[in-house]
Coordinates of C-alpha atoms and ligand atoms in Angstrom, one line a residue:
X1 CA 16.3 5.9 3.1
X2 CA 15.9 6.4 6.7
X3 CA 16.0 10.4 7.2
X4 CA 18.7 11.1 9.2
X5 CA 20.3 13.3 11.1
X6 CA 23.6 12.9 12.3
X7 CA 24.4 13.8 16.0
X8 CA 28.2 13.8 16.6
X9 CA 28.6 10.1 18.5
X10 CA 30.9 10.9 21.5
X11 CA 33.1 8.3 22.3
X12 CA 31.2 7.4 25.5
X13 CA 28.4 7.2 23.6
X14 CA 26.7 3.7 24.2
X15 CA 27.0 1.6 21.6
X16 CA 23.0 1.0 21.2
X17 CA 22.4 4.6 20.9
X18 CA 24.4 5.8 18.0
X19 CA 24.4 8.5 14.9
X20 CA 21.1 7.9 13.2
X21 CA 18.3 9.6 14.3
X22 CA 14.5 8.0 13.8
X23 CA 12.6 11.4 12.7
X24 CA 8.8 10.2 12.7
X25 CA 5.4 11.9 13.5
X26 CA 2.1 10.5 14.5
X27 CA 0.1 13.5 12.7
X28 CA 1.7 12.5 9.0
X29 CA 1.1 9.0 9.7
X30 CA -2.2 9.4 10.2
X31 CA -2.3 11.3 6.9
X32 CA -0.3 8.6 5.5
X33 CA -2.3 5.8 7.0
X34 CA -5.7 7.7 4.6
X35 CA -3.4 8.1 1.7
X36 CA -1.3 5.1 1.8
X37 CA -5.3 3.3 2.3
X38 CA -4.4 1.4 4.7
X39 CA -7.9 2.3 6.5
X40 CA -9.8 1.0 3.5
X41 CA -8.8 -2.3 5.2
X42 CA -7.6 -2.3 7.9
X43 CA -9.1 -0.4 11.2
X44 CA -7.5 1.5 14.3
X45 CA -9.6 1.2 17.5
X46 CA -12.8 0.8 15.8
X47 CA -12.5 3.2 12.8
X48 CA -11.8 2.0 9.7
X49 CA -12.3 -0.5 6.7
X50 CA -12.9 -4.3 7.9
X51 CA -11.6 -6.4 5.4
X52 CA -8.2 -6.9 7.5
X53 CA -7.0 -7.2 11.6
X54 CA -8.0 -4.0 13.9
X55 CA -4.8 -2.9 14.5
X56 CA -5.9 -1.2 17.5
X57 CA -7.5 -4.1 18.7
X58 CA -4.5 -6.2 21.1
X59 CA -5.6 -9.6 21.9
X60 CA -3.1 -11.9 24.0
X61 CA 0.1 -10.8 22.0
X62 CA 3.1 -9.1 23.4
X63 CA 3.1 -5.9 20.9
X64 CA 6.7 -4.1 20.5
X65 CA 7.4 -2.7 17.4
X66 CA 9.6 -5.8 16.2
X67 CA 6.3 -7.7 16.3
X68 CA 4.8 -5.6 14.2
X69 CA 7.7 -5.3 12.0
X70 CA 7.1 -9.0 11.9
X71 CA 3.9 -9.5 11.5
X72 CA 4.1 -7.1 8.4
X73 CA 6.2 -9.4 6.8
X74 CA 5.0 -12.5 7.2
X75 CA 1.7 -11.0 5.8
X76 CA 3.0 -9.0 3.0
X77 CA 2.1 -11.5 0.1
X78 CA -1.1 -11.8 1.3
X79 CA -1.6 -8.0 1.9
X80 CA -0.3 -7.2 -1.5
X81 CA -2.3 -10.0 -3.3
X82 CA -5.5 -7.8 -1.4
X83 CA -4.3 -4.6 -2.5
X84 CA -4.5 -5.9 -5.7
X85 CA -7.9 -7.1 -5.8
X86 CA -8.9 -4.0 -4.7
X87 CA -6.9 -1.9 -6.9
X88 CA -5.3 -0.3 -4.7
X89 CA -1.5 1.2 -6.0
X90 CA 1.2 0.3 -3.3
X91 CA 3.3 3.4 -2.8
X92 CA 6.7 2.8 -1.4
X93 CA 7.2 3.5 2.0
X94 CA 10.3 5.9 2.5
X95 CA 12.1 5.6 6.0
X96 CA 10.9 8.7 6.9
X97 CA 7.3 7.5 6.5
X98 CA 7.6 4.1 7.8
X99 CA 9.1 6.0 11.2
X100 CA 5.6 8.2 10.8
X101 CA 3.2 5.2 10.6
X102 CA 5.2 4.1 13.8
X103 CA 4.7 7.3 15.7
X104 CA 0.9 7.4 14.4
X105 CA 0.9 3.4 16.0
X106 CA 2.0 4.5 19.3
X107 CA -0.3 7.4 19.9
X108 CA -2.7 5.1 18.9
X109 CA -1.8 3.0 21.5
X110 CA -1.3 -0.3 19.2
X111 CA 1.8 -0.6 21.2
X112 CA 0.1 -0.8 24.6
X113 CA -1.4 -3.9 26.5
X114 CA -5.0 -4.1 26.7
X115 CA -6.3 -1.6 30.0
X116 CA -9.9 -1.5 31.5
X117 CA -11.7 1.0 32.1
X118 CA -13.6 0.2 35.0
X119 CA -10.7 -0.8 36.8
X120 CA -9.2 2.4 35.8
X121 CA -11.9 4.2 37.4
X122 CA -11.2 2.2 40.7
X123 CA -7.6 3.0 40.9
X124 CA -8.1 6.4 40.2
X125 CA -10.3 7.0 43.2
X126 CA -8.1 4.6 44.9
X127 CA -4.9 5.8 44.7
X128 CA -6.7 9.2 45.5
X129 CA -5.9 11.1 42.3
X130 CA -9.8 11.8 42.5
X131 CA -9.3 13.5 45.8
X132 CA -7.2 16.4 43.6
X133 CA -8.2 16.0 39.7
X134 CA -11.6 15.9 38.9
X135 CA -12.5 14.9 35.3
X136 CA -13.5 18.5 34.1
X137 CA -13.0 20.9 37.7
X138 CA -9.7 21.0 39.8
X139 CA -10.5 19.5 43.6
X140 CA -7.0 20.9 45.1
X141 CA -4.8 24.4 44.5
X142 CA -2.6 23.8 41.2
X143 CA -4.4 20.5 40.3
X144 CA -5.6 20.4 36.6
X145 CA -8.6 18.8 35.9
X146 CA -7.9 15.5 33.9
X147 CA -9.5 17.2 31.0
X148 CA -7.1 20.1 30.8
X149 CA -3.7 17.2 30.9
X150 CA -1.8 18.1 28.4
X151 CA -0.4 14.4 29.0
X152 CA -3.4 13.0 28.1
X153 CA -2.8 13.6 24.7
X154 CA 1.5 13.0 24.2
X155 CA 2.4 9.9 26.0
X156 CA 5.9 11.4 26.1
X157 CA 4.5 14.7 28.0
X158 CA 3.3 11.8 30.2
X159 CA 6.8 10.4 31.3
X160 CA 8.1 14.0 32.1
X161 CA 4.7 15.0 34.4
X162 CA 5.3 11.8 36.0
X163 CA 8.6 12.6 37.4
X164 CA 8.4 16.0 38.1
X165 CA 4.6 15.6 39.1
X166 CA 5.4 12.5 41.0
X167 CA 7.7 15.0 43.0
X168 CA 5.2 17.6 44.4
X169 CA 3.0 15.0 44.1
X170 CA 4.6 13.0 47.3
X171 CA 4.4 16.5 49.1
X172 CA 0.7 17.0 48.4
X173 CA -0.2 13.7 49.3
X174 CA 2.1 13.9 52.8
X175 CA 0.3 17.1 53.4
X176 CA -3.2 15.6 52.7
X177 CA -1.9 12.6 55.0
X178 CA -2.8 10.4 51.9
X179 CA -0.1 7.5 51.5
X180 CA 1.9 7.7 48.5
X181 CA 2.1 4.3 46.8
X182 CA 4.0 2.8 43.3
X183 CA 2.3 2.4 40.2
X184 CA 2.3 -0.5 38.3
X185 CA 2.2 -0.2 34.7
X186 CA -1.4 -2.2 34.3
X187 CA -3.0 0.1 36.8
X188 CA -1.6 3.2 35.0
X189 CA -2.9 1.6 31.5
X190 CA -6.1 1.1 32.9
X191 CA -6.5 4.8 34.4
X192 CA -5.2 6.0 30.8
X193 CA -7.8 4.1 29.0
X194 CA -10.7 5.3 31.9
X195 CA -9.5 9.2 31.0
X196 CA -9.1 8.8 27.5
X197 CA -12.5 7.1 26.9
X198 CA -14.7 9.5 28.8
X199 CA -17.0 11.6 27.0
X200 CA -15.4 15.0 27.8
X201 CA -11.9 13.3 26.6
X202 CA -13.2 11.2 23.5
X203 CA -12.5 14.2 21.1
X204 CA -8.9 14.8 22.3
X205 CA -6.2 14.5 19.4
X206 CA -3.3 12.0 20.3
X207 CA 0.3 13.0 19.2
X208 CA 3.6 11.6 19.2
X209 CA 6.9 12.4 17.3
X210 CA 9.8 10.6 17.7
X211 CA 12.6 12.6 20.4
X212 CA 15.6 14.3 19.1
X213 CA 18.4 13.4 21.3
X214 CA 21.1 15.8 20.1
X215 CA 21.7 16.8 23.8
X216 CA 20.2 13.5 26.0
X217 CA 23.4 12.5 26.9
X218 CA 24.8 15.8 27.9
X219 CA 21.3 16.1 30.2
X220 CA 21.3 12.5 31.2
X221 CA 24.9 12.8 32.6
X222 CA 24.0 16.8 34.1
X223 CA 20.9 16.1 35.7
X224 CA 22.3 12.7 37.5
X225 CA 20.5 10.4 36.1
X226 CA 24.1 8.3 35.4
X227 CA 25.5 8.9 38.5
X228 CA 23.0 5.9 39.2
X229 CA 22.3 4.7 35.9
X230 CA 25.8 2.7 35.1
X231 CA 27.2 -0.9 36.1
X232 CA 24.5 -3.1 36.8
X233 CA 21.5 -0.1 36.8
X234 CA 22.9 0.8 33.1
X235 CA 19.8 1.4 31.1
X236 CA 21.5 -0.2 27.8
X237 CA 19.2 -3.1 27.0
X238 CA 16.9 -2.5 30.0
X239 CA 13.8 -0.8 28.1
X240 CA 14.1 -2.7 24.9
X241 CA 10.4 -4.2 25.8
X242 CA 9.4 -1.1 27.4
X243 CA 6.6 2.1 26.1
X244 CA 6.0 5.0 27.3
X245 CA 3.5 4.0 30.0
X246 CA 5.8 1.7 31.1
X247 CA 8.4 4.5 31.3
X248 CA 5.8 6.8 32.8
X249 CA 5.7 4.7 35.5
X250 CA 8.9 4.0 36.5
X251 CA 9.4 7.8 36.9
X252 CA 6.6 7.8 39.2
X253 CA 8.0 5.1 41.2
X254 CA 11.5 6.8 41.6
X255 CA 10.4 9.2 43.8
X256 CA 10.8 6.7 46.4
X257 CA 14.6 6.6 45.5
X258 CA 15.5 10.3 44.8
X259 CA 17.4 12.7 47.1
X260 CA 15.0 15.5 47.5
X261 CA 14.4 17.8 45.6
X262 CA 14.9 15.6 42.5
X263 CA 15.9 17.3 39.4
X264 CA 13.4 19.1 37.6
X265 CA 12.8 18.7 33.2
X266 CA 11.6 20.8 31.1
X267 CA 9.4 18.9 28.4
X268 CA 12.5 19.3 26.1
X269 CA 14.6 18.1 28.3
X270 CA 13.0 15.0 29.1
X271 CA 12.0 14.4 25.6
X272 CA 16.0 14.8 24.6
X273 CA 17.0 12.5 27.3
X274 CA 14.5 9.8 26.2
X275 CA 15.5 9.9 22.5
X276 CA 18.9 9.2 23.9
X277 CA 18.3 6.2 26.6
X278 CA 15.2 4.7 24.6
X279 CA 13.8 4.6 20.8
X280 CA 17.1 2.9 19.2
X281 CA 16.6 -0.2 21.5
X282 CA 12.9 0.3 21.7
X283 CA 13.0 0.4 17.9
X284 CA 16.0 -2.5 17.2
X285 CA 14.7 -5.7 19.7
X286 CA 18.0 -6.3 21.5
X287 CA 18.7 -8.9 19.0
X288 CA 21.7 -11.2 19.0
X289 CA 24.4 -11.3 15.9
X290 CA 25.3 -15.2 15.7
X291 CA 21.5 -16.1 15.6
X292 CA 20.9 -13.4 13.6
X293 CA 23.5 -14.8 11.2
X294 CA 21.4 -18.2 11.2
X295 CA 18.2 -16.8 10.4
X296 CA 19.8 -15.1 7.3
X297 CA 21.3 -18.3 6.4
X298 CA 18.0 -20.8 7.3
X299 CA 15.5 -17.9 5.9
X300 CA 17.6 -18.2 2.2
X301 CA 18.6 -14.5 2.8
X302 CA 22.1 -15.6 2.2
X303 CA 21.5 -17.2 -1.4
X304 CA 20.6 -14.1 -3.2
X305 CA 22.3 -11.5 -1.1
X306 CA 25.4 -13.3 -0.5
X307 CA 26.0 -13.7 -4.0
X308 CA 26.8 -10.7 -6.4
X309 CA 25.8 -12.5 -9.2
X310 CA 21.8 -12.4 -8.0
X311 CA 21.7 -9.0 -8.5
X312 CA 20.5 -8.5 -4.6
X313 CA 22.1 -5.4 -3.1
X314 CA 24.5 -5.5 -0.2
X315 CA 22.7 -4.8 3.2
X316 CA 25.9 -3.1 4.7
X317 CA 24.6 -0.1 5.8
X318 CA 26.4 0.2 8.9
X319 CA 25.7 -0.1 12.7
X320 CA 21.8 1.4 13.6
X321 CA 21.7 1.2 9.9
X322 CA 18.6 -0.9 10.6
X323 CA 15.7 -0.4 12.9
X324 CA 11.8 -2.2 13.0
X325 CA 11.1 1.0 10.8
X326 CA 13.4 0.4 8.3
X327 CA 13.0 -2.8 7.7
X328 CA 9.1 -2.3 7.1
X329 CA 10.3 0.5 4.4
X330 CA 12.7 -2.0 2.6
X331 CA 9.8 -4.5 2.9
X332 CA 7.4 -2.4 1.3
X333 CA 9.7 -0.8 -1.3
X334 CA 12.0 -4.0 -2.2
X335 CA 9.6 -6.8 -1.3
X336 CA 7.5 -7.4 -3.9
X337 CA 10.8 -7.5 -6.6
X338 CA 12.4 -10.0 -3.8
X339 CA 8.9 -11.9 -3.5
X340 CA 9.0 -12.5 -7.4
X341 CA 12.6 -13.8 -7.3
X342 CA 12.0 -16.0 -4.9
X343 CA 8.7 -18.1 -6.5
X344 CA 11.0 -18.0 -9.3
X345 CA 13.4 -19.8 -7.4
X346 CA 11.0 -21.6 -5.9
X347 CA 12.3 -20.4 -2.3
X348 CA 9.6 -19.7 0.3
X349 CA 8.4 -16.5 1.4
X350 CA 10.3 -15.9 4.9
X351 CA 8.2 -15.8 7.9
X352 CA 9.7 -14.5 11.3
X353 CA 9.2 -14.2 14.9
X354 CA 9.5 -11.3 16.8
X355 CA 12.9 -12.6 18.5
X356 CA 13.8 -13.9 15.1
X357 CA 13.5 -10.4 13.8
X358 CA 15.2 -8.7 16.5
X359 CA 18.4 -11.2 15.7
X360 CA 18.2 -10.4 11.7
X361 CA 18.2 -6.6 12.7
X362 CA 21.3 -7.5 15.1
X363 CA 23.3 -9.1 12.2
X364 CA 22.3 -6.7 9.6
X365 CA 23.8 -3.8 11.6
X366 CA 26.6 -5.9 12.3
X367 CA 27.6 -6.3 8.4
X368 CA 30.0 -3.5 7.0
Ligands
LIG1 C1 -6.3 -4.0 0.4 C2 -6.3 -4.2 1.8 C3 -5.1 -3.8 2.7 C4 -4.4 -2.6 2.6 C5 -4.7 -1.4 1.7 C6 -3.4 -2.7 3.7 N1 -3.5 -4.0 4.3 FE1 -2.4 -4.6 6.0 N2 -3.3 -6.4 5.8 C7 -4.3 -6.8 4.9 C8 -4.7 -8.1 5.2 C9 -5.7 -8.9 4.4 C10 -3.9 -8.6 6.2 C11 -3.9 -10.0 6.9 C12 -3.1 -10.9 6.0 C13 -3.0 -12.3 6.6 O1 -3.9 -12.6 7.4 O2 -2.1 -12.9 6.3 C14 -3.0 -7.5 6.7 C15 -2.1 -7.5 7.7 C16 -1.4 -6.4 8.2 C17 -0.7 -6.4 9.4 C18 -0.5 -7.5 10.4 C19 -1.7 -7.4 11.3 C20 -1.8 -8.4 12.5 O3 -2.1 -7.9 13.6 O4 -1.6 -9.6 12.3 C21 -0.2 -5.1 9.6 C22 0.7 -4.6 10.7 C23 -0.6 -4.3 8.4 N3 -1.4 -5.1 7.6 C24 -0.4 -3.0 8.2 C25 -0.8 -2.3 7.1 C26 -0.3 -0.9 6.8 C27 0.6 0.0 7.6 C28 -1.0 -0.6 5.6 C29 -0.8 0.7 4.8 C30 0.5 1.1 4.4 C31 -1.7 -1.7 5.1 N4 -1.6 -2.7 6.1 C32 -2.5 -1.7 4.0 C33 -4.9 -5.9 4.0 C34 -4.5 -4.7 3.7
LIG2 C1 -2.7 15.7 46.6 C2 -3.2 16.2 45.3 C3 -2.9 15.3 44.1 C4 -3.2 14.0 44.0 C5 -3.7 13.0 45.1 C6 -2.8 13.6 42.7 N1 -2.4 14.7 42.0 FE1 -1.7 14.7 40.1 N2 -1.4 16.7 40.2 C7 -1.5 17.5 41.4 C8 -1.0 18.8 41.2 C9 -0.9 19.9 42.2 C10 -0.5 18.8 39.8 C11 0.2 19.9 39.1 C12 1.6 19.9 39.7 C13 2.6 20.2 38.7 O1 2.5 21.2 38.0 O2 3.6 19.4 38.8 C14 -0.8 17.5 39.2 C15 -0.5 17.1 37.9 C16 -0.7 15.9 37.4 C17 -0.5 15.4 36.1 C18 0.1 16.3 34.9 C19 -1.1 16.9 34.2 C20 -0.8 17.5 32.9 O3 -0.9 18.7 32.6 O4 -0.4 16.7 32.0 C21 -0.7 14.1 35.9 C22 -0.6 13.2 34.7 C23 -1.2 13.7 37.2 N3 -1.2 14.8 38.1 C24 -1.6 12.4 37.5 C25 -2.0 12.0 38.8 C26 -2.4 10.6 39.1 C27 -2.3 9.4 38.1 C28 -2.7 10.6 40.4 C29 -3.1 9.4 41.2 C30 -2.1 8.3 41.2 C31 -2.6 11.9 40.9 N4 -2.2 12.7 39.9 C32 -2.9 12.3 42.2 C33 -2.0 17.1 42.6 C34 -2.4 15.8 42.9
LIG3 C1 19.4 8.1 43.1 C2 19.6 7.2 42.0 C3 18.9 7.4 40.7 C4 18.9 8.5 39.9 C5 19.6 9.8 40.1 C6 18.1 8.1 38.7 N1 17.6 6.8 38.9 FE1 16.5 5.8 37.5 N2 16.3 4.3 38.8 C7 17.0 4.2 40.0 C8 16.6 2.9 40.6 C9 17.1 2.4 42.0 C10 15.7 2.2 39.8 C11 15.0 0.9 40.0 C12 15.8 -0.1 39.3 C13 15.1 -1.5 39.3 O1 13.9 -1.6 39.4 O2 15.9 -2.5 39.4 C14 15.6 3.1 38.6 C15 14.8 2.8 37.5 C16 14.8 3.6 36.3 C17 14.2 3.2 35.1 C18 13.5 1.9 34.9 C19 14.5 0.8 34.6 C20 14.0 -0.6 34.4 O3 14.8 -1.5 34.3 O4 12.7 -0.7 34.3 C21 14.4 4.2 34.2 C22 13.9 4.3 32.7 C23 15.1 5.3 34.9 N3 15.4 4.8 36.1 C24 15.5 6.4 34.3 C25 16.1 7.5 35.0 C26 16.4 8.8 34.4 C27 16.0 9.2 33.0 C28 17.0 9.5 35.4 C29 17.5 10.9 35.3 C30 16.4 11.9 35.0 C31 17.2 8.6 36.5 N4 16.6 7.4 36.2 C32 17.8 9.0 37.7 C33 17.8 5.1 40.6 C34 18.1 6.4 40.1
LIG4 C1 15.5 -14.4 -4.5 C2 16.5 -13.5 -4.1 C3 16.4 -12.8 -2.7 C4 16.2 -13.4 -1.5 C5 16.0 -14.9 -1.2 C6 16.2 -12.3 -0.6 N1 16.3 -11.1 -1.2 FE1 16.4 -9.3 -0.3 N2 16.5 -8.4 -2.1 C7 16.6 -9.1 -3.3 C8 16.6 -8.1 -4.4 C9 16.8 -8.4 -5.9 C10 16.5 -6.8 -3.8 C11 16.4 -5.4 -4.5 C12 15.0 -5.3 -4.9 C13 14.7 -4.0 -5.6 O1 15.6 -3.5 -6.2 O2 13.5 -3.6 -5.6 C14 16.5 -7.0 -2.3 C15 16.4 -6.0 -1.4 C16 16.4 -6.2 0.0 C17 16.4 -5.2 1.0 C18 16.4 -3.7 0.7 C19 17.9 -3.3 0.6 C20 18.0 -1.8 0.8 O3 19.1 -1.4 1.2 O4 17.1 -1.0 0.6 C21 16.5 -5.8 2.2 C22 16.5 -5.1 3.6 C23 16.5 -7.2 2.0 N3 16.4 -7.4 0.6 C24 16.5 -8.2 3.0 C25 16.3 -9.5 2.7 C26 16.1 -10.5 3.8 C27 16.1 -10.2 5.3 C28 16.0 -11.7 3.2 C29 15.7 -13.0 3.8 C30 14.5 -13.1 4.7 C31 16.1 -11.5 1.8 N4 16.2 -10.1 1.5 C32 16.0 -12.5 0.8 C33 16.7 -10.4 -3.5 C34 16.5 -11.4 -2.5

């Protein structure tokens, strides 16, 4: 089961942010990620067993969590047939671990477009961030050096620094006579992966835990943000494809659209208001319920768990019942009982793209 915890839904409440909340964190997924032996095979960013994909390594793939929820699936036969050549024991995956392998993924960055570092180093001398953070000394009053950023390390810390940084920032660089410019999200991936790969950095521990959002909607309507953010700026369905650099930027580039003084967060604050605009449709796809339907029916869902008789459990569960992270969970846990029922039947093993995952997600929290 997903571990939950149940925030009282208000009735303006959007309807793609509801009751369950994803509880996940990146330190016990890496634990899990050892235990679980994944890195027997498989690698993250160079460290790690080789007998399956790098998953640090992105190629030309557009990487959201639904792809990965994907991927998983289409090679769980395969995976499991390894495991057991290996002798490895598959555990089952509960929700709540699933949701920590995810938050281990994205601080790991598996979730990020390649960056390059020697454009990185460019922009950052560039855009003048040079002029005030040096890698290990501080060039201008209040400036940490990029050593000492916290945000270096939480890629959520990152999205708050960026607004209110990007705040004083546009005073310090008006001061300097520097000219403030936007950030696009490949040059602040390519500065990230500059930082994070130089020496003094390398040793730096990532985290990431999923956002509570018992209060995000309470801040995101005190703090202003849905005095814009409604009609056609509504954020519903806007950041479904977005992380957190993306994010990170686009709270940089406000600044250009912000009465001044902007509103100022407290890391708390920013992480509640995030959990409330963004993991549910980061984590869900934006699917789309007739499709959805379709896959279920073309994919031979329908056959055993449309019919009592199969002995396949209902899937109502209820709307944000399912997420990317649950459906890797049910995978791991229920798979390999519904992969021997279906050679018996002689039905094929289901193989989905991303979008076609998304829709199944859609339709599955459509079902009561
Ligand atoms: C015994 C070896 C083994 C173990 C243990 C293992 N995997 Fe895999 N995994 C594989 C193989 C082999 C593939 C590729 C299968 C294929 O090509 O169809 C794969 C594929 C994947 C993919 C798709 C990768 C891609 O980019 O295409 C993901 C994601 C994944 N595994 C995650 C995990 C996770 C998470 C764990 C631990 C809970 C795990 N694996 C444990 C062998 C393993
Ligand atoms: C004119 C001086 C100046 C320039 C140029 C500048 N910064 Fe900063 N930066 C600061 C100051 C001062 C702070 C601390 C301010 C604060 O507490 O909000 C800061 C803080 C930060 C932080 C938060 C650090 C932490 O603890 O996590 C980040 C991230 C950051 N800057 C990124 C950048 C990037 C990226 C650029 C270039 C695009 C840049 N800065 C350019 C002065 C500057
Ligand atoms: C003064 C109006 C205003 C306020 C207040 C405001 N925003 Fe925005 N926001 C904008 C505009 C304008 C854009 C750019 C939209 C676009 O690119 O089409 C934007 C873009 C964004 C985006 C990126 C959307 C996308 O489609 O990529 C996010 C996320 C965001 N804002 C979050 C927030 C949050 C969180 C707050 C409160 C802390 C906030 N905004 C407050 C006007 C505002
Ligand atoms: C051959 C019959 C069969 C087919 C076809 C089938 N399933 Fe299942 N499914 C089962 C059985 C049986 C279980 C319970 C397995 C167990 O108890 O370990 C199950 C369990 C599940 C669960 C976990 C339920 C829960 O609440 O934890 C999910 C999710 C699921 N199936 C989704 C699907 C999807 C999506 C498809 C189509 C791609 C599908 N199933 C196709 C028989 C089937």
């Amino acid at each position: 089961m997903l571990m939950v915890r149940l925030v009282a839904a208000s009735a303006l409440a959007w309807s793609g942010f509801a009751a369950n909340e994803i509880v996940g964190d990146a330190h016990r997924g890496e634990q899990l990620f050892r235990t679980e032996r994944c890195v027997e095979c498989h690698s993250i960013n160079g460290r790690g067993g080789s007998l399956a994909p790098d998953l640090g390594k992105r190629i030309d793939r557009d990487f959201t969590p639904t792809v990965m929820a994907s991927l998983m699936w289409n090679h769980a036969p395969q995976m499991w047939s390894a495991m057991r050549k290996e002798g490895i024991v598959r555990a089952s995956l509960s929700g709540e671990s699933a949701a920590d392998l995810f938050a281990y993924f994205i601080s790991a960055r598996y979730f990020e477009r390649p960056g390059d570092a020697a454009r990185g180093k460019q922009i950052f001398t560039a855009k003048h961030c040079a002029e005030c953070h040096g890698t290990t000394t501080s060039n201008a009053a209040g400036a940490p050096p990029v050593s000492k950023w916290e945000s270096l390390t939480d890629p959520l810390i990152l999205v708050q620094q960026m607004w209110n940084h990007g705040a004083k920032m546009r005073e310090a660089y008006a001061q300097k006579k520097l000219r403030w410019s936007a950030l696009t999200s490949q040059e602040l991936r390519d500065v990230l992966v500059y930082l994070q790969g130089l020496p003094e950095n390398r040793a730096l521990v990532t985290a990431f835990a999923f956002p509570p959002s018992d209060s995000g909607e309470a801040l995101f309507q005190s703090k202003g943000c849905a005095d814009c953010h409604k009609g056609k700026l509504a954020l519903e369905n806007r950041l479904r494809t977005q992380n957190l650099t993306d994010l990170a930027v686009d709270m940089w580039n406000h600044q250009a659209n912000m009465r001044q003084p902007p509103p100022n967060f407290s890391q708390e604050e920013m992480r509640q208001i995030l959990g409330y605009v963004w993991t549910k449709q980061y984590l869900q796809g934006g699917g789309d319920v007739e499709r959805g339907k379709k896959v279920f029916a073309e994919k031979n869902c329908a056959t055993c768990h449309n019919d009592p008789a199969s002995g396949a459990p209902s899937l109502a569960r209820g709307p944000d019942g399912y997420t990317d992270v649950t459906m890797i969970s049910a995978l791991w846990g229920h798979g390999p009982r519904m992969l021997q029922l279906m050679t018996e039947r002689k039905l094929p093993w289901p193989r989905f793209t991303a979008p076609q995952m998304a829709d199944l997600i859609a339709y599955l929290n459509s079902l009561h």
